[in-house]
PDB file of C-alpha atoms in Angstrom:
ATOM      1  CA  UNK A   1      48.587 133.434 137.307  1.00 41.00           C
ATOM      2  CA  UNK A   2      50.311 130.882 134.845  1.00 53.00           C
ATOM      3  CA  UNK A   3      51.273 131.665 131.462  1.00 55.00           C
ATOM      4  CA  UNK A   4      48.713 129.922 128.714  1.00 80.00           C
ATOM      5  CA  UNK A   5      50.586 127.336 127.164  1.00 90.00           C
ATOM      6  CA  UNK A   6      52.184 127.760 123.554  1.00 95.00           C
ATOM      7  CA  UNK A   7      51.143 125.934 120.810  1.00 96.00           C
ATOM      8  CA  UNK A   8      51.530 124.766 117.231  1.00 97.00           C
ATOM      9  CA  UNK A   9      50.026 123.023 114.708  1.00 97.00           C
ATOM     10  CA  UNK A  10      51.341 120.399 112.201  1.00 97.00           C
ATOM     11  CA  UNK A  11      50.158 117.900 109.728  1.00 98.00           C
ATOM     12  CA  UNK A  12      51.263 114.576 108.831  1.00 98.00           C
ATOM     13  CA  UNK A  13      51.157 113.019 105.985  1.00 97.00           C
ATOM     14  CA  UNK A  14      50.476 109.362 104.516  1.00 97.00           C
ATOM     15  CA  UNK A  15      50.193 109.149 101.253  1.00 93.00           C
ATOM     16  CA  UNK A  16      47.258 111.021 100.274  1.00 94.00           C
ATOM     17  CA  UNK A  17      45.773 111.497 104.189  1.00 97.00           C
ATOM     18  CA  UNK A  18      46.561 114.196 106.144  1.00 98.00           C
ATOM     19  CA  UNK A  19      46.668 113.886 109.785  1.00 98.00           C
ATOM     20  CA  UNK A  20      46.251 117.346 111.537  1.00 98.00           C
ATOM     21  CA  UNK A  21      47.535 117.791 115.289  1.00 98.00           C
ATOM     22  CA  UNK A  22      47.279 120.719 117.853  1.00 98.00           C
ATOM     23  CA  UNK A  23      50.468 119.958 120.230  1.00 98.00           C
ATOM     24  CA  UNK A  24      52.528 121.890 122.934  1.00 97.00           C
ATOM     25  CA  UNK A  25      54.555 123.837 121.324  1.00 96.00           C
ATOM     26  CA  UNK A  26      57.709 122.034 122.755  1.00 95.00           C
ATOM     27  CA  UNK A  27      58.859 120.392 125.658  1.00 94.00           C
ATOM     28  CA  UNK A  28      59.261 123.157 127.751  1.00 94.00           C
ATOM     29  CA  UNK A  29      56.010 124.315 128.305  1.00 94.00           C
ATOM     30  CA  UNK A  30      53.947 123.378 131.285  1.00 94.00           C
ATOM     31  CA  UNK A  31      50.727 124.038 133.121  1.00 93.00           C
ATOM     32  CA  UNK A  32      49.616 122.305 136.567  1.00 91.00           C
ATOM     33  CA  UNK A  33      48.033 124.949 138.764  1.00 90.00           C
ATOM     34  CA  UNK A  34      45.328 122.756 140.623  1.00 92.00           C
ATOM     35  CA  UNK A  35      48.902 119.488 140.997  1.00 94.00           C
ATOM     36  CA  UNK A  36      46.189 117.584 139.253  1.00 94.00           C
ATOM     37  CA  UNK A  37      49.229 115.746 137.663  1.00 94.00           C
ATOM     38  CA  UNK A  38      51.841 116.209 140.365  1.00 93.00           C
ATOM     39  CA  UNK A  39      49.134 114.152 142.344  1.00 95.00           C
ATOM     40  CA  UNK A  40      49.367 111.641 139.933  1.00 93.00           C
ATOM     41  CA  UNK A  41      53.281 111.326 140.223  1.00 93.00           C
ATOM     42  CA  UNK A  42      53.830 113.540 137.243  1.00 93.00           C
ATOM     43  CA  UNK A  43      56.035 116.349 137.538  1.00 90.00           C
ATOM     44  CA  UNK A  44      57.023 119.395 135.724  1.00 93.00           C
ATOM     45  CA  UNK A  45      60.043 117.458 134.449  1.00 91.00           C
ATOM     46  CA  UNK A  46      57.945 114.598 132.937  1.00 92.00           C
ATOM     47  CA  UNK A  47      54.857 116.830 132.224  1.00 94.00           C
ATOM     48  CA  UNK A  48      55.289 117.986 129.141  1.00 95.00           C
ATOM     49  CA  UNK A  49      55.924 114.737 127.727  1.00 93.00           C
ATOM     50  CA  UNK A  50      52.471 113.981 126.466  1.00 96.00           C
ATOM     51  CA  UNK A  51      51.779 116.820 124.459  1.00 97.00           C
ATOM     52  CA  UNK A  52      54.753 116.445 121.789  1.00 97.00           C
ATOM     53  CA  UNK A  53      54.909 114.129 118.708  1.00 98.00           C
ATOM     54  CA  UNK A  54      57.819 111.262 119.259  1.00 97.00           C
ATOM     55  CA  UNK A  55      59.987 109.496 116.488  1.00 97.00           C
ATOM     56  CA  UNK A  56      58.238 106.425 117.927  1.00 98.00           C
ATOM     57  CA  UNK A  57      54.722 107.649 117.895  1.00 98.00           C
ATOM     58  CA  UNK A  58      55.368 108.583 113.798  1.00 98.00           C
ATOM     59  CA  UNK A  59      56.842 105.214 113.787  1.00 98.00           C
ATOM     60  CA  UNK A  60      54.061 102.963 115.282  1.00 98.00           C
ATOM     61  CA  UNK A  61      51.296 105.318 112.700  1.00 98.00           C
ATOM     62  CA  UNK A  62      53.366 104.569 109.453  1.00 98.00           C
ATOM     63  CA  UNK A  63      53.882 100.893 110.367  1.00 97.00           C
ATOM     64  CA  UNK A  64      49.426 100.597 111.125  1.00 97.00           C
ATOM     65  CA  UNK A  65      48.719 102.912 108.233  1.00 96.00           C
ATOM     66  CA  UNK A  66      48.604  99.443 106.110  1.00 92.00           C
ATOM     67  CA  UNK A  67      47.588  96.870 109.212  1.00 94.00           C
ATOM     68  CA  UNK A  68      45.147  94.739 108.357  1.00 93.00           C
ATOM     69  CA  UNK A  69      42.440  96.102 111.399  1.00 94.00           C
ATOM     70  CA  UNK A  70      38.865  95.096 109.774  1.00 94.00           C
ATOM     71  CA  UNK A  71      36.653  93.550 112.392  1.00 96.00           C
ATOM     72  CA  UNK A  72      39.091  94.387 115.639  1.00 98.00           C
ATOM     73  CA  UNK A  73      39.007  95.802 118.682  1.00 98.00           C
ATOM     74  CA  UNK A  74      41.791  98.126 118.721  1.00 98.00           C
ATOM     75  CA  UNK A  75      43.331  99.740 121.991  1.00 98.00           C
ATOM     76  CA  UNK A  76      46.270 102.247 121.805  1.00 98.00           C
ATOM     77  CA  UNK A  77      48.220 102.252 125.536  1.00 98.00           C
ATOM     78  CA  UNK A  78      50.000 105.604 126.399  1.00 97.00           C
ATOM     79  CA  UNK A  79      48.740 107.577 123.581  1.00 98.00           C
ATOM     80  CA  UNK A  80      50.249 110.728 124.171  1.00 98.00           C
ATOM     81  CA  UNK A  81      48.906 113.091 120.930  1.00 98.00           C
ATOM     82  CA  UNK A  82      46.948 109.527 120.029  1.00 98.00           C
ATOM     83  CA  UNK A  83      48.314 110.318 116.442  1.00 98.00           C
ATOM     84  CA  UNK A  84      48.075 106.426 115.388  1.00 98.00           C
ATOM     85  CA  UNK A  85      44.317 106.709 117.311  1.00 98.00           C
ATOM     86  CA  UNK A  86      43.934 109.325 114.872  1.00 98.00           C
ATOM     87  CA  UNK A  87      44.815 107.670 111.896  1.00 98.00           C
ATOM     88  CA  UNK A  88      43.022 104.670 112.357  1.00 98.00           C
ATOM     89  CA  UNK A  89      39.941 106.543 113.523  1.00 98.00           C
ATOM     90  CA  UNK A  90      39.805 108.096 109.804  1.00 98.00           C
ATOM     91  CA  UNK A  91      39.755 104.744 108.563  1.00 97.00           C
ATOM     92  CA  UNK A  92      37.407 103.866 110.807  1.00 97.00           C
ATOM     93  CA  UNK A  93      38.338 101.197 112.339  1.00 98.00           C
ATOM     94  CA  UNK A  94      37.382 100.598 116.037  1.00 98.00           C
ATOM     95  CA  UNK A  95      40.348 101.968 117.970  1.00 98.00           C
ATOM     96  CA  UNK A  96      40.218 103.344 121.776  1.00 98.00           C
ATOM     97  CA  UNK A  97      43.006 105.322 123.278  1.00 98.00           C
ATOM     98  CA  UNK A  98      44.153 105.265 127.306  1.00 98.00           C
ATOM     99  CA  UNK A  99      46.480 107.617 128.753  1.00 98.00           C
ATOM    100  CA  UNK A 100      47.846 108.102 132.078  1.00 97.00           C
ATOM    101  CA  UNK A 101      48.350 111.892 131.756  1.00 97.00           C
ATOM    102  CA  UNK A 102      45.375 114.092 132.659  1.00 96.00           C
ATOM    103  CA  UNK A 103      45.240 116.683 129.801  1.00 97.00           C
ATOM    104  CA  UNK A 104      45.432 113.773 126.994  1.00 98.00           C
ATOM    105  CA  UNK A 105      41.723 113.719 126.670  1.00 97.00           C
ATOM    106  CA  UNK A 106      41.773 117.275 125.739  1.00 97.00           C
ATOM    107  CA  UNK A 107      44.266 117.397 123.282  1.00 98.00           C
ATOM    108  CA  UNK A 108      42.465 113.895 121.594  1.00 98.00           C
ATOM    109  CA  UNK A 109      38.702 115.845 121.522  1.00 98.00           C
ATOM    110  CA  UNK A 110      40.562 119.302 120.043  1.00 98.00           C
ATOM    111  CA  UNK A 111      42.651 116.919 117.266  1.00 98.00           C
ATOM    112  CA  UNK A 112      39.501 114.840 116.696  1.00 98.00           C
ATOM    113  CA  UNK A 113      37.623 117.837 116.082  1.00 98.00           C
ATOM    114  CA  UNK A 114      40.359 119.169 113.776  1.00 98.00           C
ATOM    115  CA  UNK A 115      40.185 116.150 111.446  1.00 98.00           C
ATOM    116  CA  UNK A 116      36.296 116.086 111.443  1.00 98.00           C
ATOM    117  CA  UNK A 117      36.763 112.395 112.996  1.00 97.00           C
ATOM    118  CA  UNK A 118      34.190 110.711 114.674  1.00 98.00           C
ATOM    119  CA  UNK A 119      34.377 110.893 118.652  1.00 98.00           C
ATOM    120  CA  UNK A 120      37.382 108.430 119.847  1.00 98.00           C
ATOM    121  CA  UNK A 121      36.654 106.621 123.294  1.00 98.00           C
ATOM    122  CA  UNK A 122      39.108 107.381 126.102  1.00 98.00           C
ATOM    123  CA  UNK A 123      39.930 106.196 129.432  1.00 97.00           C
ATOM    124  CA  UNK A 124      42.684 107.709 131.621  1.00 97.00           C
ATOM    125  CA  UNK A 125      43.988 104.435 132.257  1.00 96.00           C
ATOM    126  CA  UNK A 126      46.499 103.657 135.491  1.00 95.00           C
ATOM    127  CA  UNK A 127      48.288 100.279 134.662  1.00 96.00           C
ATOM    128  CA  UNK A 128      48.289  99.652 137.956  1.00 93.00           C
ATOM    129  CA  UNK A 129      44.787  99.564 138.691  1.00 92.00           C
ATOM    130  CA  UNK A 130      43.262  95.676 139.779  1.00 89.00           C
ATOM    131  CA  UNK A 131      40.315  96.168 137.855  1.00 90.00           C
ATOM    132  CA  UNK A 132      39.894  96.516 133.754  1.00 92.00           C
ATOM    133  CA  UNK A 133      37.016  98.783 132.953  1.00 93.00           C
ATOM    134  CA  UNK A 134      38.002  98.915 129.524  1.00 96.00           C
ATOM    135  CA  UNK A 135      37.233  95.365 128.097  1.00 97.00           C
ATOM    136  CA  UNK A 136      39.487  92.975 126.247  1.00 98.00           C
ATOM    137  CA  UNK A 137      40.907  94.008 122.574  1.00 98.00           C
ATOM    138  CA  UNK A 138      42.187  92.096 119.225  1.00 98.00           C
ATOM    139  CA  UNK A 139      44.828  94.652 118.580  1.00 98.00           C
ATOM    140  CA  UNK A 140      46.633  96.524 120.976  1.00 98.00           C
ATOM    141  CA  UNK A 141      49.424  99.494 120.185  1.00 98.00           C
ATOM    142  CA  UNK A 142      51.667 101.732 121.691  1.00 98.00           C
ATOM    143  CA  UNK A 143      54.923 103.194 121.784  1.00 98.00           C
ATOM    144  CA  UNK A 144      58.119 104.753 124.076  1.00 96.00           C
ATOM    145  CA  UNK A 145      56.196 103.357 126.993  1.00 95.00           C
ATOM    146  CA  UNK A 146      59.123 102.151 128.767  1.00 90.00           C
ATOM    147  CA  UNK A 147      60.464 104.821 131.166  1.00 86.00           C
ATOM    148  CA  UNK A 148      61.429 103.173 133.997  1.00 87.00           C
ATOM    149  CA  UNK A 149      62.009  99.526 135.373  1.00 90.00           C
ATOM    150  CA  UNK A 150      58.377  99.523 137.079  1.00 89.00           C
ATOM    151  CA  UNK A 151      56.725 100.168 133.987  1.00 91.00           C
ATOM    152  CA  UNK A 152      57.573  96.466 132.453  1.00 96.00           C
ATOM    153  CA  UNK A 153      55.842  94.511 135.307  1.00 96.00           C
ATOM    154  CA  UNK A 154      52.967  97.029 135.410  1.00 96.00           C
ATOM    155  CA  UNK A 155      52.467  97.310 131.413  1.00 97.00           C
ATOM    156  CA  UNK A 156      52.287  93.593 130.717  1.00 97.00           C
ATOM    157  CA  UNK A 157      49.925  92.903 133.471  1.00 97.00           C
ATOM    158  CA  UNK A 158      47.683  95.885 132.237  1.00 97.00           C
ATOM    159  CA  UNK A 159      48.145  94.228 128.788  1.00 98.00           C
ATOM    160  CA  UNK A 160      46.964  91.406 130.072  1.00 97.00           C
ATOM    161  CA  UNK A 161      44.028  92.418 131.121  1.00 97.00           C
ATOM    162  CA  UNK A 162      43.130  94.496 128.262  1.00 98.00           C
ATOM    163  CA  UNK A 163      44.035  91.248 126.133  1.00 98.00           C
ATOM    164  CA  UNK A 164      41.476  88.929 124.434  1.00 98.00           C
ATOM    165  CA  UNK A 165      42.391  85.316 124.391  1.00 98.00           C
ATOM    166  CA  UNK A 166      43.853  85.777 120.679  1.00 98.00           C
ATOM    167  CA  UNK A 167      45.738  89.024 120.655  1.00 98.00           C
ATOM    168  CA  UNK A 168      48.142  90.885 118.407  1.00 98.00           C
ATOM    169  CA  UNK A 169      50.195  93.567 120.389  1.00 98.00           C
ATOM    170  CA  UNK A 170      52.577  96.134 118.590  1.00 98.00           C
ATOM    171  CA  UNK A 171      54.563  98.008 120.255  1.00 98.00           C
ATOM    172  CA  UNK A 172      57.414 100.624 119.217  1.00 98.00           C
ATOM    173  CA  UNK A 173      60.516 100.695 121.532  1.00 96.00           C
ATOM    174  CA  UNK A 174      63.207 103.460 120.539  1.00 95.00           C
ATOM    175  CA  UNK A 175      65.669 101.792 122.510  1.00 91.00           C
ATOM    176  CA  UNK A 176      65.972 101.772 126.097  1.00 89.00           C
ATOM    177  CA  UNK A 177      66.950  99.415 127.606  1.00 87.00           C
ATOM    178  CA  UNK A 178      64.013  97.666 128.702  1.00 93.00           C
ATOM    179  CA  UNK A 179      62.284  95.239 125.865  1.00 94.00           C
ATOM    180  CA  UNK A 180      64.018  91.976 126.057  1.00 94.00           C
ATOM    181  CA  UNK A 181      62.436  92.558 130.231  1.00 95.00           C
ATOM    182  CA  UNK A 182      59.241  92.863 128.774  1.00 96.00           C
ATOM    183  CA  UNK A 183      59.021  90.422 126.609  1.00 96.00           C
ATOM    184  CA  UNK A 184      59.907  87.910 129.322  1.00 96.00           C
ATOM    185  CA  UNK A 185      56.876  89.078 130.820  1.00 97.00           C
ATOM    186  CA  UNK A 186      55.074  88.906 128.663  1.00 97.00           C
ATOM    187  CA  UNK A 187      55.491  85.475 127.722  1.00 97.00           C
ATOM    188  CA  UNK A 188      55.034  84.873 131.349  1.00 96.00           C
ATOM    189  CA  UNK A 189      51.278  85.519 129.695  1.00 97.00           C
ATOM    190  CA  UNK A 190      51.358  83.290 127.438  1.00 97.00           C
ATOM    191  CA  UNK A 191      52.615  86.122 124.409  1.00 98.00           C
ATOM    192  CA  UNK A 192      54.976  84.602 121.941  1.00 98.00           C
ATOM    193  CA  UNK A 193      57.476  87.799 120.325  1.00 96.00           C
ATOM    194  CA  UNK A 194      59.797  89.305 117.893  1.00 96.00           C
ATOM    195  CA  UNK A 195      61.161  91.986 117.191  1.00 95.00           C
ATOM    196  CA  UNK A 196      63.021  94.061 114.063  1.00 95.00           C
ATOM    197  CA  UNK A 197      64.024  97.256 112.817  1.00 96.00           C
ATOM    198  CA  UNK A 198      61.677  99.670 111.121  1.00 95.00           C
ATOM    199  CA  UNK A 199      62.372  99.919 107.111  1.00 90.00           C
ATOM    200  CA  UNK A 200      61.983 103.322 105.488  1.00 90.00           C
ATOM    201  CA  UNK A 201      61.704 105.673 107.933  1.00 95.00           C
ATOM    202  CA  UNK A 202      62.995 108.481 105.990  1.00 94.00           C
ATOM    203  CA  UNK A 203      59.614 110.348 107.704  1.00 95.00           C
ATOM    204  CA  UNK A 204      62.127 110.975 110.223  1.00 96.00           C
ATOM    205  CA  UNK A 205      64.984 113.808 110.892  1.00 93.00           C
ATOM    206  CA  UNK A 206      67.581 111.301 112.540  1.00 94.00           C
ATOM    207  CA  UNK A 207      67.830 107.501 111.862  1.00 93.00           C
ATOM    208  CA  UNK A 208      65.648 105.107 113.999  1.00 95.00           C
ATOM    209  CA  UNK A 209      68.104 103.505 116.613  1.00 94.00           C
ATOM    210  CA  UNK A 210      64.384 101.502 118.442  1.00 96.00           C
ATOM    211  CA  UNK A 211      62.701  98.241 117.091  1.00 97.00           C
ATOM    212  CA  UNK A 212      59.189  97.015 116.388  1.00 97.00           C
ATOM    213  CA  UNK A 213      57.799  94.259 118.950  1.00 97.00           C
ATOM    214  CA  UNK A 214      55.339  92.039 118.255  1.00 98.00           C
ATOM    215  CA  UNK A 215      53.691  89.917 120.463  1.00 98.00           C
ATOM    216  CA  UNK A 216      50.935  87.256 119.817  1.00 98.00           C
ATOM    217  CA  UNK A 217      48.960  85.081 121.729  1.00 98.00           C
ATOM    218  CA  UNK A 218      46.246  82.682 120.026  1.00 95.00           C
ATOM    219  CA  UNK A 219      43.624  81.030 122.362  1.00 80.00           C
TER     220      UNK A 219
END
């Protein structure tokens, strides 16, 4: 029989709101017994991945604390602990979070729950898939989605698809490798982009080596 994963709890602050978050305990912890995930092509190396908070993900919430979101659509790709979903849920603005990894929906329902949020909708997205079942979005976030060289192709096609004519995309990159790929690609879809370093990130334990992106694309 496995071992019941480990948690912990933490909070995070901004300003006067307190975001609350049930998350592994660390990256070493790990639960598949069914290989729901392994037959997704994630495996016990990468599992744990999901379920821990990232500079990038505390990053991309600080810098949409202050966004201007009334009236959007908002769609956070690879959410991971969905702590910017989170935020921007208590502020109620329209936001919708995808993940890849099968026990991400979870995690979001328990952390909803534990702010007293209203329910967030969730799709286990694959951005590979041909089809969109999500519908198109205003504002679309994410962050550390770049792994691997087959991720740039496949992330700016499912942006694409997941993009409204006039779209905003933000998206935090901590330094990979990969973004100047990306945004070729994604001006292949008609995306203009930019890109500069976080200010004031003392939030964090080590200094922020990534950048913001920004991409836009006006009908």
């Amino acid at each position: 029989m496995p071992l019941p994963l480990r948690i912990r709890y933490q909070t995070v602050e901004f300003g006067k709101t307190d975001i609350h978050l049930c998350t592994l305990r660390d990256k070493q912890e790990f639960s598949d017994p069914d290989q729901v995930a392994h037959d997704l092509g994630i495996f016990s190396a990468q599992w744990s991945l999901f379920g821990v908070v990232w500079p990038s993900s505390l990053v991309l919430a600080h810098y949409v604390c202050d966004y201007q979101t009334d009236g959007k659509r908002i769609l956070e790709i690879g959410c991971g602990m969905a702590l910017s979903s989170l935020l921007l849920n208590h502020q109620h603005a329209d936001i919708t979070a995808t993940d890849y990894h099968p026990e991400v929906a979870f995690f979001l329902q328990r952390n909803t729950l534990l702010n007293h949020g209203a329910v967030i909708p969730f799709e286990q997205a694959d951005w590979a898939a041909e089809t969109n079942t999500l519908g198109q979005f205003d504002l679309i976030i994410g962050s550390d989605l770049l792994y691997e060289d087959q991720h740039i192709k496949q992330l700016a096609g499912f942006i694409e698809k997941c993009a409204k004519p006039t779209c905003e995309v933000i998206l935090i990159d901590p330094g990979r490798g990969r973004k100047n790929k990306l945004g070729l690609q994604m001006e292949g879809h008609g995306f203009s982009s930019s890109q500069r370093k976080p200010i004031h990130t003392d939030y964090l334990e080590q200094p922020f080596k990534g950048h913001i992106l920004t991409f836009r694309r006006d009908a």
